[in-house]
mmCIF file of C-alpha atoms in Angstrom:
data_model
loop_
_atom_site.group_PDB
_atom_site.id
_atom_site.type_symbol
_atom_site.label_atom_id
_atom_site.label_comp_id
_atom_site.label_asym_id
_atom_site.label_seq_id
_atom_site.Cartn_x
_atom_site.Cartn_y
_atom_site.Cartn_z
ATOM 1 C CA UNK A 11 -18.679 2.277 19.412
ATOM 2 C CA UNK A 12 -15.138 2.183 18.017
ATOM 3 C CA UNK A 13 -13.788 -0.924 16.335
ATOM 4 C CA UNK A 14 -10.192 -1.876 17.030
ATOM 5 C CA UNK A 15 -7.945 -2.675 14.102
ATOM 6 C CA UNK A 16 -7.278 -6.108 15.560
ATOM 7 C CA UNK A 17 -10.998 -6.877 15.824
ATOM 8 C CA UNK A 18 -11.720 -5.815 12.259
ATOM 9 C CA UNK A 19 -8.662 -7.464 10.727
ATOM 10 C CA UNK A 20 -9.236 -10.585 12.718
ATOM 11 C CA UNK A 21 -12.907 -10.937 11.868
ATOM 12 C CA UNK A 22 -13.573 -9.072 8.655
ATOM 13 C CA UNK A 23 -14.641 -5.508 7.988
ATOM 14 C CA UNK A 24 -18.317 -5.819 8.848
ATOM 15 C CA UNK A 25 -18.003 -3.302 11.666
ATOM 16 C CA UNK A 26 -17.363 -0.568 9.112
ATOM 17 C CA UNK A 27 -21.037 -0.741 8.285
ATOM 18 C CA UNK A 28 -21.580 1.453 11.340
ATOM 19 C CA UNK A 29 -19.463 4.270 9.877
ATOM 20 C CA UNK A 30 -20.693 7.762 9.201
ATOM 21 C CA UNK A 31 -19.472 10.287 6.668
ATOM 22 C CA UNK A 32 -20.308 8.756 3.294
ATOM 23 C CA UNK A 33 -19.684 10.483 -0.002
ATOM 24 C CA UNK A 34 -17.787 10.168 -3.262
ATOM 25 C CA UNK A 35 -14.474 11.076 -1.663
ATOM 26 C CA UNK A 36 -15.685 11.635 1.866
ATOM 27 C CA UNK A 37 -12.279 11.391 3.538
ATOM 28 C CA UNK A 38 -10.743 14.242 1.504
ATOM 29 C CA UNK A 39 -11.096 17.979 1.989
ATOM 30 C CA UNK A 40 -12.095 20.709 -0.495
ATOM 31 C CA UNK A 41 -8.463 21.751 -0.951
ATOM 32 C CA UNK A 42 -7.110 18.265 -1.643
ATOM 33 C CA UNK A 43 -5.632 17.459 -5.025
ATOM 34 C CA UNK A 44 -7.338 14.269 -6.181
ATOM 35 C CA UNK A 45 -6.487 12.373 -9.378
ATOM 36 C CA UNK A 46 -8.742 9.636 -10.741
ATOM 37 C CA UNK A 47 -6.956 6.491 -11.860
ATOM 38 C CA UNK A 48 -9.283 5.362 -14.624
ATOM 39 C CA UNK A 49 -10.896 7.503 -17.361
ATOM 40 C CA UNK A 50 -14.072 5.412 -17.175
ATOM 41 C CA UNK A 51 -15.255 2.496 -15.088
ATOM 42 C CA UNK A 52 -12.414 0.524 -13.498
ATOM 43 C CA UNK A 53 -11.662 -2.974 -14.797
ATOM 44 C CA UNK A 54 -14.014 -5.712 -13.641
ATOM 45 C CA UNK A 55 -17.025 -3.476 -13.041
ATOM 46 C CA UNK A 56 -20.221 -5.540 -12.794
ATOM 47 C CA UNK A 57 -22.731 -2.899 -11.786
ATOM 48 C CA UNK A 58 -22.513 -3.628 -8.065
ATOM 49 C CA UNK A 59 -23.575 -0.666 -5.908
ATOM 50 C CA UNK A 60 -20.652 0.289 -3.696
ATOM 51 C CA UNK A 61 -21.139 2.861 -0.945
ATOM 52 C CA UNK A 62 -18.234 4.865 0.451
ATOM 53 C CA UNK A 63 -17.869 4.679 4.232
ATOM 54 C CA UNK A 64 -15.474 6.525 6.524
ATOM 55 C CA UNK A 65 -15.104 5.521 10.168
ATOM 56 C CA UNK A 66 -13.045 7.791 12.424
ATOM 57 C CA UNK A 67 -11.368 5.746 15.163
ATOM 58 C CA UNK A 68 -9.899 8.761 16.956
ATOM 59 C CA UNK A 69 -11.143 10.120 20.249
ATOM 60 C CA UNK A 70 -9.330 13.410 19.564
ATOM 61 C CA UNK A 71 -11.282 15.657 17.154
ATOM 62 C CA UNK A 72 -8.056 17.469 16.276
ATOM 63 C CA UNK A 73 -6.418 14.288 14.985
ATOM 64 C CA UNK A 74 -8.481 12.030 12.764
ATOM 65 C CA UNK A 75 -7.821 8.313 12.338
ATOM 66 C CA UNK A 76 -10.098 7.401 9.456
ATOM 67 C CA UNK A 77 -10.751 3.977 7.984
ATOM 68 C CA UNK A 78 -12.134 4.068 4.455
ATOM 69 C CA UNK A 79 -14.092 1.382 2.618
ATOM 70 C CA UNK A 80 -16.487 1.181 -0.311
ATOM 71 C CA UNK A 81 -14.172 2.535 -3.023
ATOM 72 C CA UNK A 82 -15.782 2.343 -6.457
ATOM 73 C CA UNK A 83 -13.669 5.033 -8.140
ATOM 74 C CA UNK A 84 -10.016 4.657 -7.054
ATOM 75 C CA UNK A 85 -7.957 7.838 -6.800
ATOM 76 C CA UNK A 86 -4.605 9.287 -5.831
ATOM 77 C CA UNK A 87 -4.606 11.990 -3.170
ATOM 78 C CA UNK A 88 -1.568 14.163 -3.876
ATOM 79 C CA UNK A 89 0.328 15.740 -1.002
ATOM 80 C CA UNK A 90 3.024 18.153 -2.207
ATOM 81 C CA UNK A 91 5.993 19.346 -0.128
ATOM 82 C CA UNK A 92 6.821 23.025 0.338
ATOM 83 C CA UNK A 93 10.117 22.419 -1.475
ATOM 84 C CA UNK A 94 9.926 19.418 -3.787
ATOM 85 C CA UNK A 95 13.141 17.644 -4.771
ATOM 86 C CA UNK A 96 11.661 15.443 -7.501
ATOM 87 C CA UNK A 97 11.300 12.281 -5.410
ATOM 88 C CA UNK A 98 7.908 10.620 -5.157
ATOM 89 C CA UNK A 99 6.295 7.868 -3.083
ATOM 90 C CA UNK A 100 3.118 5.939 -3.784
ATOM 91 C CA UNK A 101 1.602 5.314 -0.329
ATOM 92 C CA UNK A 102 -0.455 2.141 0.070
ATOM 93 C CA UNK A 103 -2.450 1.973 3.334
ATOM 94 C CA UNK A 104 -3.319 -1.369 4.862
ATOM 95 C CA UNK A 105 -6.463 -2.746 6.411
ATOM 96 C CA UNK A 106 -6.552 -6.437 5.584
ATOM 97 C CA UNK A 107 -8.020 -5.748 2.130
ATOM 98 C CA UNK A 108 -11.225 -4.888 4.002
ATOM 99 C CA UNK A 109 -10.638 -1.162 4.639
ATOM 100 C CA UNK A 110 -7.863 1.420 4.247
ATOM 101 C CA UNK A 111 -6.166 3.039 7.264
ATOM 102 C CA UNK A 112 -6.188 6.422 5.557
ATOM 103 C CA UNK A 113 -4.557 8.601 8.223
ATOM 104 C CA UNK A 114 -2.252 6.206 10.073
ATOM 105 C CA UNK A 115 -0.800 4.787 6.860
ATOM 106 C CA UNK A 116 -1.615 7.598 4.458
ATOM 107 C CA UNK A 117 -1.807 11.228 5.513
ATOM 108 C CA UNK A 118 0.597 10.845 8.444
ATOM 109 C CA UNK A 119 3.150 9.142 6.202
ATOM 110 C CA UNK A 120 2.726 11.882 3.600
ATOM 111 C CA UNK A 121 3.566 14.484 6.259
ATOM 112 C CA UNK A 122 7.029 13.140 7.068
ATOM 113 C CA UNK A 123 7.750 12.492 3.408
ATOM 114 C CA UNK A 124 6.750 16.051 2.524
ATOM 115 C CA UNK A 125 9.056 17.340 5.254
ATOM 116 C CA UNK A 126 11.901 15.628 3.359
ATOM 117 C CA UNK A 127 10.935 17.143 0.006
ATOM 118 C CA UNK A 128 9.138 14.025 -1.267
ATOM 119 C CA UNK A 129 5.825 14.297 -3.120
ATOM 120 C CA UNK A 130 3.366 11.752 -1.726
ATOM 121 C CA UNK A 131 0.519 10.043 -3.552
ATOM 122 C CA UNK A 132 -1.950 8.263 -1.243
ATOM 123 C CA UNK A 133 -3.584 5.390 -3.110
ATOM 124 C CA UNK A 134 -7.250 4.786 -2.394
ATOM 125 C CA UNK A 135 -7.528 1.416 -4.081
ATOM 126 C CA UNK A 136 -10.545 -0.817 -4.584
ATOM 127 C CA UNK A 137 -11.229 -3.595 -2.137
ATOM 128 C CA UNK A 138 -11.541 -7.062 -3.671
ATOM 129 C CA UNK A 139 -14.680 -8.137 -1.829
ATOM 130 C CA UNK A 140 -16.891 -5.403 -3.308
ATOM 131 C CA UNK A 141 -18.181 -7.392 -6.271
ATOM 132 C CA UNK A 142 -15.516 -6.922 -8.934
ATOM 133 C CA UNK A 143 -14.576 -9.559 -11.490
ATOM 134 C CA UNK A 144 -11.218 -11.252 -10.835
ATOM 135 C CA UNK A 145 -11.217 -10.014 -7.248
ATOM 136 C CA UNK A 146 -7.649 -11.144 -6.606
ATOM 137 C CA UNK A 147 -6.319 -8.785 -9.285
ATOM 138 C CA UNK A 148 -8.341 -5.682 -8.388
ATOM 139 C CA UNK A 149 -5.880 -4.027 -5.951
ATOM 140 C CA UNK A 150 -2.910 -4.787 -8.214
ATOM 141 C CA UNK A 151 -4.746 -3.294 -11.179
ATOM 142 C CA UNK A 152 -5.071 -0.034 -9.252
ATOM 143 C CA UNK A 153 -1.473 -0.103 -8.001
ATOM 144 C CA UNK A 154 -0.038 -0.675 -11.471
ATOM 145 C CA UNK A 155 -2.246 2.013 -12.924
ATOM 146 C CA UNK A 156 -1.273 4.421 -10.130
ATOM 147 C CA UNK A 157 2.439 4.107 -10.912
ATOM 148 C CA UNK A 158 1.729 4.743 -14.582
ATOM 149 C CA UNK A 159 -0.499 7.745 -13.839
ATOM 150 C CA UNK A 160 2.236 9.251 -11.657
ATOM 151 C CA UNK A 161 4.843 8.771 -14.372
ATOM 152 C CA UNK A 162 2.583 10.055 -17.144
ATOM 153 C CA UNK A 163 1.894 13.214 -15.113
ATOM 154 C CA UNK A 164 5.445 13.608 -13.806
ATOM 155 C CA UNK A 165 5.907 17.104 -15.241
ATOM 156 C CA UNK A 166 2.605 18.264 -13.767
ATOM 157 C CA UNK A 167 3.420 16.755 -10.389
ATOM 158 C CA UNK A 168 7.000 18.031 -10.393
ATOM 159 C CA UNK A 169 8.528 14.590 -9.930
ATOM 160 C CA UNK A 170 11.223 12.584 -11.663
ATOM 161 C CA UNK A 171 9.630 9.502 -13.262
ATOM 162 C CA UNK A 172 12.850 7.582 -12.545
ATOM 163 C CA UNK A 173 12.610 8.260 -8.792
ATOM 164 C CA UNK A 174 9.235 6.882 -7.738
ATOM 165 C CA UNK A 175 9.081 4.530 -4.737
ATOM 166 C CA UNK A 176 6.201 2.607 -3.214
ATOM 167 C CA UNK A 177 5.616 2.338 0.550
ATOM 168 C CA UNK A 178 2.978 -0.077 1.836
ATOM 169 C CA UNK A 179 1.729 -1.206 5.227
ATOM 170 C CA UNK A 180 0.300 -4.569 6.342
ATOM 171 C CA UNK A 181 -2.018 -5.710 3.515
ATOM 172 C CA UNK A 182 -0.893 -2.558 1.754
ATOM 173 C CA UNK A 183 2.598 -4.004 2.157
ATOM 174 C CA UNK A 184 1.379 -7.097 0.361
ATOM 175 C CA UNK A 185 0.065 -4.894 -2.428
ATOM 176 C CA UNK A 186 3.276 -2.850 -2.573
ATOM 177 C CA UNK A 187 5.280 -6.086 -2.612
ATOM 178 C CA UNK A 188 3.050 -7.463 -5.349
ATOM 179 C CA UNK A 189 3.650 -4.315 -7.376
ATOM 180 C CA UNK A 190 7.411 -4.694 -6.872
ATOM 181 C CA UNK A 191 7.378 -8.317 -8.036
ATOM 182 C CA UNK A 192 4.491 -8.329 -10.533
ATOM 183 C CA UNK A 193 4.804 -4.901 -12.163
ATOM 184 C CA UNK A 194 5.263 -6.472 -15.586
ATOM 185 C CA UNK A 195 2.296 -8.832 -15.336
ATOM 186 C CA UNK A 196 -0.613 -7.775 -17.526
ATOM 187 C CA UNK A 197 -3.552 -7.611 -15.138
ATOM 188 C CA UNK A 198 -5.815 -5.265 -17.130
ATOM 189 C CA UNK A 199 -6.396 -4.146 -20.692
ATOM 190 C CA UNK A 200 -4.597 -0.847 -21.434
ATOM 191 C CA UNK A 201 -6.920 2.147 -21.580
ATOM 192 C CA UNK A 202 -4.683 5.001 -22.752
ATOM 193 C CA UNK A 203 -1.096 6.081 -23.432
ATOM 194 C CA UNK A 204 -0.178 6.016 -19.730
ATOM 195 C CA UNK A 205 -0.437 2.244 -19.821
ATOM 196 C CA UNK A 206 2.585 2.121 -22.097
ATOM 197 C CA UNK A 207 4.737 3.271 -19.172
ATOM 198 C CA UNK A 208 6.447 1.047 -16.633
ATOM 199 C CA UNK A 209 4.646 0.185 -13.389
ATOM 200 C CA UNK A 210 7.920 -0.870 -11.712
ATOM 201 C CA UNK A 211 8.681 1.111 -8.547
ATOM 202 C CA UNK A 212 12.277 2.244 -8.182
ATOM 203 C CA UNK A 213 12.229 1.190 -4.514
ATOM 204 C CA UNK A 214 9.722 -0.725 -2.395
ATOM 205 C CA UNK A 215 9.290 -0.114 1.330
ATOM 206 C CA UNK A 216 7.199 -2.733 3.150
ATOM 207 C CA UNK A 217 6.168 -2.094 6.752
ATOM 208 C CA UNK A 218 4.836 -5.054 8.819
ATOM 209 C CA UNK A 219 3.773 -6.565 5.474
ATOM 210 C CA UNK A 220 1.619 -9.548 4.676
ATOM 211 C CA UNK A 221 3.832 -11.571 2.308
ATOM 212 C CA UNK A 222 2.977 -15.274 2.248
ATOM 213 C CA UNK A 223 -0.593 -16.469 1.641
ATOM 214 C CA UNK A 224 -0.032 -20.203 1.723
ATOM 215 C CA UNK A 225 1.389 -21.094 5.134
ATOM 216 C CA UNK A 226 0.793 -20.812 8.854
ATOM 217 C CA UNK A 227 2.523 -17.410 8.859
ATOM 218 C CA UNK A 228 -0.095 -15.725 6.693
ATOM 219 C CA UNK A 229 -2.717 -13.235 7.833
ATOM 220 C CA UNK A 230 -5.902 -15.176 7.128
ATOM 221 C CA UNK A 231 -8.143 -12.107 6.912
ATOM 222 C CA UNK A 232 -6.054 -10.504 4.186
ATOM 223 C CA UNK A 233 -5.831 -13.788 2.302
ATOM 224 C CA UNK A 234 -9.575 -14.427 2.438
ATOM 225 C CA UNK A 235 -10.533 -10.851 1.564
ATOM 226 C CA UNK A 236 -8.190 -10.878 -1.417
ATOM 227 C CA UNK A 237 -8.839 -14.322 -2.878
ATOM 228 C CA UNK A 238 -12.196 -15.301 -1.431
ATOM 229 C CA UNK A 239 -13.091 -18.644 0.156
ATOM 230 C CA UNK A 240 -11.209 -21.815 -0.754
ATOM 231 C CA UNK A 241 -8.591 -20.458 -3.152
ATOM 232 C CA UNK A 242 -6.556 -23.021 -5.054
ATOM 233 C CA UNK A 243 -2.995 -23.867 -4.094
ATOM 234 C CA UNK A 244 -1.851 -22.251 -7.333
ATOM 235 C CA UNK A 245 -3.727 -19.027 -6.540
ATOM 236 C CA UNK A 246 -2.110 -18.885 -3.104
ATOM 237 C CA UNK A 247 1.352 -19.434 -4.529
ATOM 238 C CA UNK A 248 0.786 -16.899 -7.300
ATOM 239 C CA UNK A 249 -0.194 -14.217 -4.790
ATOM 240 C CA UNK A 250 2.617 -14.928 -2.274
ATOM 241 C CA UNK A 251 5.133 -12.137 -2.740
ATOM 242 C CA UNK A 252 8.245 -14.146 -1.863
ATOM 243 C CA UNK A 253 7.405 -16.572 -4.676
ATOM 244 C CA UNK A 254 7.487 -13.775 -7.267
ATOM 245 C CA UNK A 255 10.943 -12.247 -6.749
ATOM 246 C CA UNK A 256 12.823 -11.971 -10.045
ATOM 247 C CA UNK A 257 15.903 -10.316 -11.471
ATOM 248 C CA UNK A 258 13.757 -7.227 -12.117
ATOM 249 C CA UNK A 259 12.545 -6.800 -8.534
ATOM 250 C CA UNK A 260 13.574 -3.336 -7.229
ATOM 251 C CA UNK A 261 15.454 -2.810 -3.955
ATOM 252 C CA UNK A 262 13.347 -3.866 -0.958
ATOM 253 C CA UNK A 263 13.230 -2.233 2.470
ATOM 254 C CA UNK A 264 11.499 -4.225 5.231
ATOM 255 C CA UNK A 265 10.313 -3.143 8.694
ATOM 256 C CA UNK A 266 8.660 -5.426 11.256
ATOM 257 C CA UNK A 267 8.248 -5.832 15.004
ATOM 258 C CA UNK A 268 8.999 -9.212 16.525
ATOM 259 C CA UNK A 269 5.969 -8.917 18.809
ATOM 260 C CA UNK A 270 3.549 -8.362 15.931
ATOM 261 C CA UNK A 271 0.609 -10.508 16.994
ATOM 262 C CA UNK A 272 -1.378 -10.030 13.799
ATOM 263 C CA UNK A 273 1.074 -10.462 10.892
ATOM 264 C CA UNK A 274 3.973 -12.655 12.057
ATOM 265 C CA UNK A 275 7.469 -11.299 11.533
ATOM 266 C CA UNK A 276 8.194 -14.460 9.532
ATOM 267 C CA UNK A 277 6.495 -12.742 6.591
ATOM 268 C CA UNK A 278 9.329 -10.232 6.297
ATOM 269 C CA UNK A 279 11.914 -12.953 6.928
ATOM 270 C CA UNK A 280 10.754 -15.128 4.029
ATOM 271 C CA UNK A 281 10.796 -12.207 1.600
ATOM 272 C CA UNK A 282 14.235 -11.072 2.726
ATOM 273 C CA UNK A 283 15.531 -14.604 2.265
ATOM 274 C CA UNK A 284 13.953 -14.833 -1.202
ATOM 275 C CA UNK A 285 15.519 -11.525 -2.225
ATOM 276 C CA UNK A 286 18.982 -12.622 -1.109
ATOM 277 C CA UNK A 287 18.659 -15.950 -2.910
ATOM 278 C CA UNK A 288 17.690 -14.097 -6.091
ATOM 279 C CA UNK A 289 20.623 -11.720 -5.757
ATOM 280 C CA UNK A 290 18.389 -8.696 -5.214
ATOM 281 C CA UNK A 291 19.148 -5.716 -2.997
ATOM 282 C CA UNK A 292 17.289 -5.756 0.320
ATOM 283 C CA UNK A 293 17.550 -4.208 3.774
ATOM 284 C CA UNK A 294 15.551 -5.336 6.803
ATOM 285 C CA UNK A 295 15.106 -3.850 10.273
ATOM 286 C CA UNK A 296 13.420 -5.874 13.015
ATOM 287 C CA UNK A 297 12.447 -4.402 16.378
ATOM 288 C CA UNK A 298 11.556 -6.393 19.466
ATOM 289 C CA UNK A 299 8.633 -4.090 20.324
ATOM 290 C CA UNK A 300 5.995 -2.238 18.360
ATOM 291 C CA UNK A 301 3.218 -4.704 17.635
ATOM 292 C CA UNK A 302 1.183 -4.139 14.484
ATOM 293 C CA UNK A 303 -0.201 -1.048 12.804
ATOM 294 C CA UNK A 304 2.145 1.451 14.436
ATOM 295 C CA UNK A 305 2.631 3.584 11.333
ATOM 296 C CA UNK A 306 4.693 6.589 12.343
ATOM 297 C CA UNK A 307 3.174 6.709 15.833
ATOM 298 C CA UNK A 308 5.757 4.895 17.946
ATOM 299 C CA UNK A 309 7.085 7.018 20.830
ATOM 300 C CA UNK A 310 10.541 8.481 20.300
ATOM 301 C CA UNK A 311 11.894 6.245 23.051
ATOM 302 C CA UNK A 312 10.997 3.207 20.951
ATOM 303 C CA UNK A 313 13.801 2.022 18.639
ATOM 304 C CA UNK A 314 11.225 1.337 15.939
ATOM 305 C CA UNK A 315 10.379 5.042 15.744
ATOM 306 C CA UNK A 316 13.539 5.473 13.657
ATOM 307 C CA UNK A 317 12.156 3.551 10.690
ATOM 308 C CA UNK A 318 11.104 6.596 8.558
ATOM 309 C CA UNK A 319 14.640 7.999 8.808
ATOM 310 C CA UNK A 320 16.083 4.575 7.993
ATOM 311 C CA UNK A 321 13.829 4.210 4.960
ATOM 312 C CA UNK A 322 14.705 7.676 3.708
ATOM 313 C CA UNK A 323 18.428 7.012 4.170
ATOM 314 C CA UNK A 324 18.088 3.774 2.206
ATOM 315 C CA UNK A 325 16.319 5.627 -0.581
ATOM 316 C CA UNK A 326 19.113 8.211 -0.654
ATOM 317 C CA UNK A 327 21.686 5.447 -1.040
ATOM 318 C CA UNK A 328 19.670 3.944 -3.890
ATOM 319 C CA UNK A 329 19.381 7.290 -5.675
ATOM 320 C CA UNK A 330 15.604 7.611 -5.275
ATOM 321 C CA UNK A 331 15.554 10.271 -2.545
ATOM 322 C CA UNK A 332 17.739 13.325 -1.974
ATOM 323 C CA UNK A 333 19.701 13.925 1.209
#
């Protein structure tokens, strides 16, 4: 039985309990370069047993489409280009804060970035419903730490620490947007010298993102998985990305389809409006077709298939990528 993304995002991630392929980093291969985020236990550890699960949604054995859950030890999976140009992107897969769409919004995105000389770092971040303290901060803790780990290891990774973007999808877009707007917020106690570095991305790309958590336009599954049942009005406002735009928010690049039936396009619209009102740089592309969760899989005949090239061109103009 294969669960659809709509079914899982609409009704929670319980169906992932049927997944096979458990293990410490079950979705990676023996040749993958994997970097742990935390030198010891991550913040908020309470001794809860968390079991890694990987569910492959693909019917083609040559092309996996894995959903990952049960992450107790968050990591970066590094994908290096044949000819690196110093640019880097932190990739943040979505999945309603209930799972991570590892291939659709991770490995497949790394492939086109690598083809453009960009080093990709796929973030396998902790899911808030797995028993951590301060559940609403758990993904942001990992995202902030990931940016600092990339910058602290810039020489080793062959990247310029001043040219590191973030690219997030769906709930991963919410996390990427939160990183862009809350990079300076102290959400964990520093653990080493890397935590003295900035967590601010130099550019934030948000693809069909969840933005607002406090209105009819929100994605209820992402909201509930992140904040738990009955969050306060203040908690909802605090976690709504458009409410957090400041003078230090990096350039924003937004992609959405008008026919997205899961995360309404109004999410991108409210963030774009907030960025303009704050005098921040932002570019938005809306397509009338594409739905939700398309990643880089839209057919070439679809106008939305151009979004990776548009994002890269925007990054070139902002000095993050190289032509």
